[in-house]
Coordinates of C-alpha atoms in Angstrom, one line a residue:
K37 CA 117.2 -13.0 -104.6
V38 CA 116.7 -9.3 -105.1
Y39 CA 117.6 -6.7 -102.5
L40 CA 115.5 -3.9 -101.1
G41 CA 117.6 -1.8 -98.8
E42 CA 119.0 -4.2 -96.2
K43 CA 116.3 -6.8 -96.9
S44 CA 116.1 -9.5 -99.5
L45 CA 113.2 -11.1 -101.4
E46 CA 113.0 -14.2 -103.5
A47 CA 112.5 -13.1 -107.1
R48 CA 109.2 -14.3 -108.6
R49 CA 108.1 -13.5 -112.1
V50 CA 109.9 -11.0 -114.4
F51 CA 107.5 -9.0 -116.4
C52 CA 108.7 -6.7 -119.1
I53 CA 107.1 -3.9 -121.1
G54 CA 107.9 -3.2 -124.7
R55 CA 107.4 0.0 -126.6
N56 CA 106.8 2.4 -123.7
Y57 CA 108.8 5.4 -124.9
A58 CA 107.8 7.2 -128.0
D59 CA 111.4 8.0 -129.2
H60 CA 112.3 4.3 -128.8
I61 CA 109.3 3.3 -130.9
K62 CA 110.5 5.7 -133.6
E63 CA 114.0 4.4 -133.7
L64 CA 112.6 0.9 -134.3
S65 CA 110.0 2.1 -136.8
D66 CA 107.3 0.6 -134.7
Q67 CA 103.8 1.8 -133.9
V68 CA 102.5 3.1 -130.6
P69 CA 100.5 0.2 -129.0
E70 CA 97.0 0.6 -127.9
K71 CA 97.7 -1.1 -124.6
P72 CA 101.0 -2.0 -122.8
V73 CA 103.0 -4.7 -124.5
I74 CA 103.7 -7.3 -121.9
F75 CA 106.2 -10.2 -122.1
M76 CA 108.1 -12.3 -119.5
K77 CA 111.5 -13.6 -118.7
P78 CA 112.4 -16.5 -116.5
E79 CA 114.1 -16.1 -113.1
T80 CA 117.3 -17.3 -114.7
S81 CA 117.4 -14.1 -116.7
L82 CA 118.2 -12.1 -113.6
V83 CA 121.9 -11.0 -112.9
P84 CA 122.8 -9.2 -109.7
E85 CA 125.6 -6.7 -109.8
G86 CA 129.1 -8.2 -109.6
I87 CA 128.3 -11.2 -111.9
E88 CA 129.6 -11.2 -115.4
V89 CA 127.1 -11.5 -118.2
G90 CA 128.0 -14.1 -120.9
F91 CA 127.7 -13.2 -124.6
P92 CA 124.9 -15.4 -125.9
A93 CA 125.8 -18.1 -128.4
H94 CA 122.5 -18.0 -130.4
G95 CA 123.0 -14.6 -132.1
K96 CA 125.5 -11.9 -133.0
E97 CA 123.9 -8.5 -132.2
F98 CA 123.7 -8.2 -128.4
H99 CA 122.0 -5.0 -127.5
Y100 CA 121.5 -3.1 -124.2
E101 CA 118.2 -1.5 -123.2
T102 CA 118.4 0.5 -120.0
E103 CA 115.2 0.4 -117.9
L104 CA 113.6 1.4 -114.6
V105 CA 112.5 -1.7 -112.7
L106 CA 109.7 -2.0 -110.1
L107 CA 109.6 -4.5 -107.3
I108 CA 106.2 -5.7 -106.1
G109 CA 106.0 -5.9 -102.3
K110 CA 102.6 -7.4 -101.6
E111 CA 100.1 -9.9 -103.0
G112 CA 96.9 -9.0 -104.6
K113 CA 95.0 -7.2 -107.4
P114 CA 94.7 -3.4 -107.2
A115 CA 91.1 -2.2 -107.6
A116 CA 92.2 0.6 -110.0
A117 CA 95.3 2.0 -111.7
G118 CA 95.2 4.8 -109.1
K119 CA 95.7 2.2 -106.3
A120 CA 98.4 0.1 -108.1
L121 CA 101.4 1.9 -106.7
D122 CA 100.4 0.7 -103.3
Y123 CA 101.7 -2.7 -104.4
V124 CA 105.2 -1.3 -105.4
A125 CA 107.8 -1.7 -102.7
G126 CA 110.9 -0.4 -104.5
I127 CA 112.5 0.9 -107.7
S128 CA 115.8 0.1 -109.3
L129 CA 117.6 0.0 -112.6
G130 CA 118.4 -2.8 -115.0
F131 CA 118.9 -3.9 -118.5
D132 CA 116.6 -5.8 -120.9
L133 CA 119.4 -7.4 -122.9
T134 CA 118.2 -8.3 -126.4
M135 CA 119.5 -10.3 -129.4
R136 CA 118.5 -7.8 -132.1
D137 CA 119.3 -10.0 -135.1
V138 CA 117.2 -12.8 -133.6
Q139 CA 114.4 -10.3 -133.0
R140 CA 114.5 -9.2 -136.6
Y141 CA 114.1 -12.8 -137.6
L142 CA 111.2 -13.5 -135.2
L143 CA 109.0 -10.4 -135.5
P144 CA 108.1 -10.5 -139.2
K145 CA 107.0 -14.1 -138.8
G146 CA 104.9 -13.3 -135.8
L147 CA 106.9 -15.7 -133.6
P148 CA 107.3 -15.5 -129.8
W149 CA 110.0 -13.3 -128.3
E150 CA 111.6 -15.7 -125.9
L151 CA 114.7 -16.4 -128.1
C152 CA 115.6 -12.8 -128.4
K153 CA 114.5 -11.5 -125.0
S154 CA 114.2 -14.3 -122.4
F155 CA 117.5 -16.1 -122.5
D156 CA 119.7 -16.7 -119.4
Q157 CA 121.3 -13.6 -118.0
S158 CA 119.2 -11.2 -120.1
A159 CA 117.9 -9.1 -117.2
P160 CA 120.7 -7.6 -115.0
V161 CA 119.1 -5.7 -112.1
G162 CA 120.5 -3.5 -109.3
K163 CA 119.6 -3.1 -105.7
F164 CA 116.2 -1.6 -105.0
V165 CA 115.5 1.6 -103.2
E166 CA 112.3 1.9 -101.1
K167 CA 109.6 3.7 -103.1
E168 CA 109.1 6.3 -100.3
K169 CA 112.7 7.4 -100.6
I170 CA 112.3 8.4 -104.3
K171 CA 111.6 12.2 -104.4
D172 CA 109.2 12.0 -107.4
I173 CA 108.6 8.6 -109.0
N174 CA 106.9 10.3 -111.9
S175 CA 110.1 12.1 -112.8
I176 CA 113.1 9.8 -112.4
E177 CA 116.0 10.7 -114.6
F178 CA 118.3 7.8 -115.5
F179 CA 121.2 7.0 -117.8
G180 CA 122.6 4.0 -119.6
K181 CA 126.4 3.8 -120.3
V182 CA 128.7 1.6 -122.2
N183 CA 132.3 1.7 -121.0
G184 CA 131.6 5.0 -119.2
K185 CA 130.0 6.8 -122.2
V186 CA 126.4 7.9 -121.9
V187 CA 124.3 6.1 -124.6
Q188 CA 120.8 6.5 -123.2
H189 CA 119.1 9.2 -121.2
G190 CA 115.5 8.7 -120.0
N191 CA 113.0 10.0 -117.5
S192 CA 109.9 8.2 -116.1
S193 CA 107.9 11.2 -117.2
Q194 CA 108.4 10.2 -120.8
M195 CA 106.7 6.8 -120.4
I196 CA 103.6 6.3 -122.5
N197 CA 102.1 4.1 -119.8
S198 CA 102.8 5.2 -116.2
F199 CA 104.0 2.9 -113.4
G200 CA 100.5 2.7 -112.0
T201 CA 99.0 1.8 -115.4
L202 CA 101.6 -0.9 -116.0
V203 CA 101.1 -2.5 -112.6
F204 CA 97.3 -2.4 -113.0
E205 CA 97.4 -3.9 -116.5
I206 CA 99.6 -6.8 -115.4
S207 CA 97.4 -7.5 -112.4
Q208 CA 94.4 -8.0 -114.7
A209 CA 96.0 -11.3 -115.9
W210 CA 98.3 -12.2 -113.0
K211 CA 97.7 -11.8 -109.3
L212 CA 100.7 -9.7 -108.1
L213 CA 103.1 -11.5 -105.8
P214 CA 105.9 -10.2 -103.5
G215 CA 109.1 -10.5 -105.5
D216 CA 107.6 -9.9 -108.9
L217 CA 109.7 -7.5 -111.0
I218 CA 108.5 -5.2 -113.8
Y219 CA 110.9 -3.8 -116.4
T220 CA 109.1 -0.7 -117.6
G221 CA 110.6 -0.1 -121.0
T222 CA 113.6 1.7 -122.5
P223 CA 114.1 5.2 -124.0
S224 CA 115.9 5.7 -127.4
G225 CA 119.6 5.1 -127.9
I226 CA 119.7 1.3 -127.8
G227 CA 122.7 -0.2 -129.4
P228 CA 125.3 -3.1 -129.4
V229 CA 127.5 -4.2 -126.6
G230 CA 130.5 -6.5 -127.1
R231 CA 132.7 -9.0 -125.2
G232 CA 134.7 -7.2 -122.5
D233 CA 132.4 -4.1 -122.5
T234 CA 130.9 -2.8 -119.3
I235 CA 127.3 -1.6 -119.1
T236 CA 126.1 0.8 -116.4
A237 CA 122.7 2.0 -115.4
E238 CA 122.5 5.0 -113.1
S239 CA 120.3 7.5 -111.5
A240 CA 120.9 10.2 -108.9
G241 CA 118.2 8.8 -106.7
M242 CA 119.1 5.2 -106.9
G243 CA 122.9 4.9 -107.5
S244 CA 124.9 3.2 -110.2
F245 CA 125.0 -0.4 -111.2
S246 CA 127.5 -2.1 -113.6
W247 CA 128.0 -5.4 -115.3
R248 CA 130.9 -6.6 -117.5
I249 CA 130.2 -8.7 -120.6
S250 CA 132.6 -11.7 -120.4
A251 CA 135.4 -11.8 -122.9

């Protein structure tokens, strides 16, 4: 389940967006994509706050990527990108946890991303705040921390593709369903996290959410 205020929804699909912040593209020496890069994680990737995250056994370089996360609240297909935000019920923060060494093996070979991105417990997510309670969704400042130290600092205004564009692009291939989540990409500053570390995602408008990596 995911939580929106005092209500809960059954989580559906977990959509993720790659390469949506220019500075992050530069730090990975990638190219700006022509359209949003969309991939998916299974429901078993989700981790609510208070549950420890296990260090994966299939790689060595476990990286955090702090992200703003959208919660879809109604079923359908928006007629245009300008109408897409009508389908968003809430916004939260989370992590797209990544096995970077596995990714470096997969990408040059053109292989799918599931092993490096879509493993169990790869998508911690906090409680959602109703969209209407966010002062300006086009300028949400947020931070990622490891053991209390700020390692990432982003703002939704820096996204290459806006929330509305992302929701609309996803809806062209998948009818939106209540409980769908959309991880909207990470700013620069990604890096490793180890056993026993605590990762935190926070924003003044949404709160602070933390997860411990099990020892």
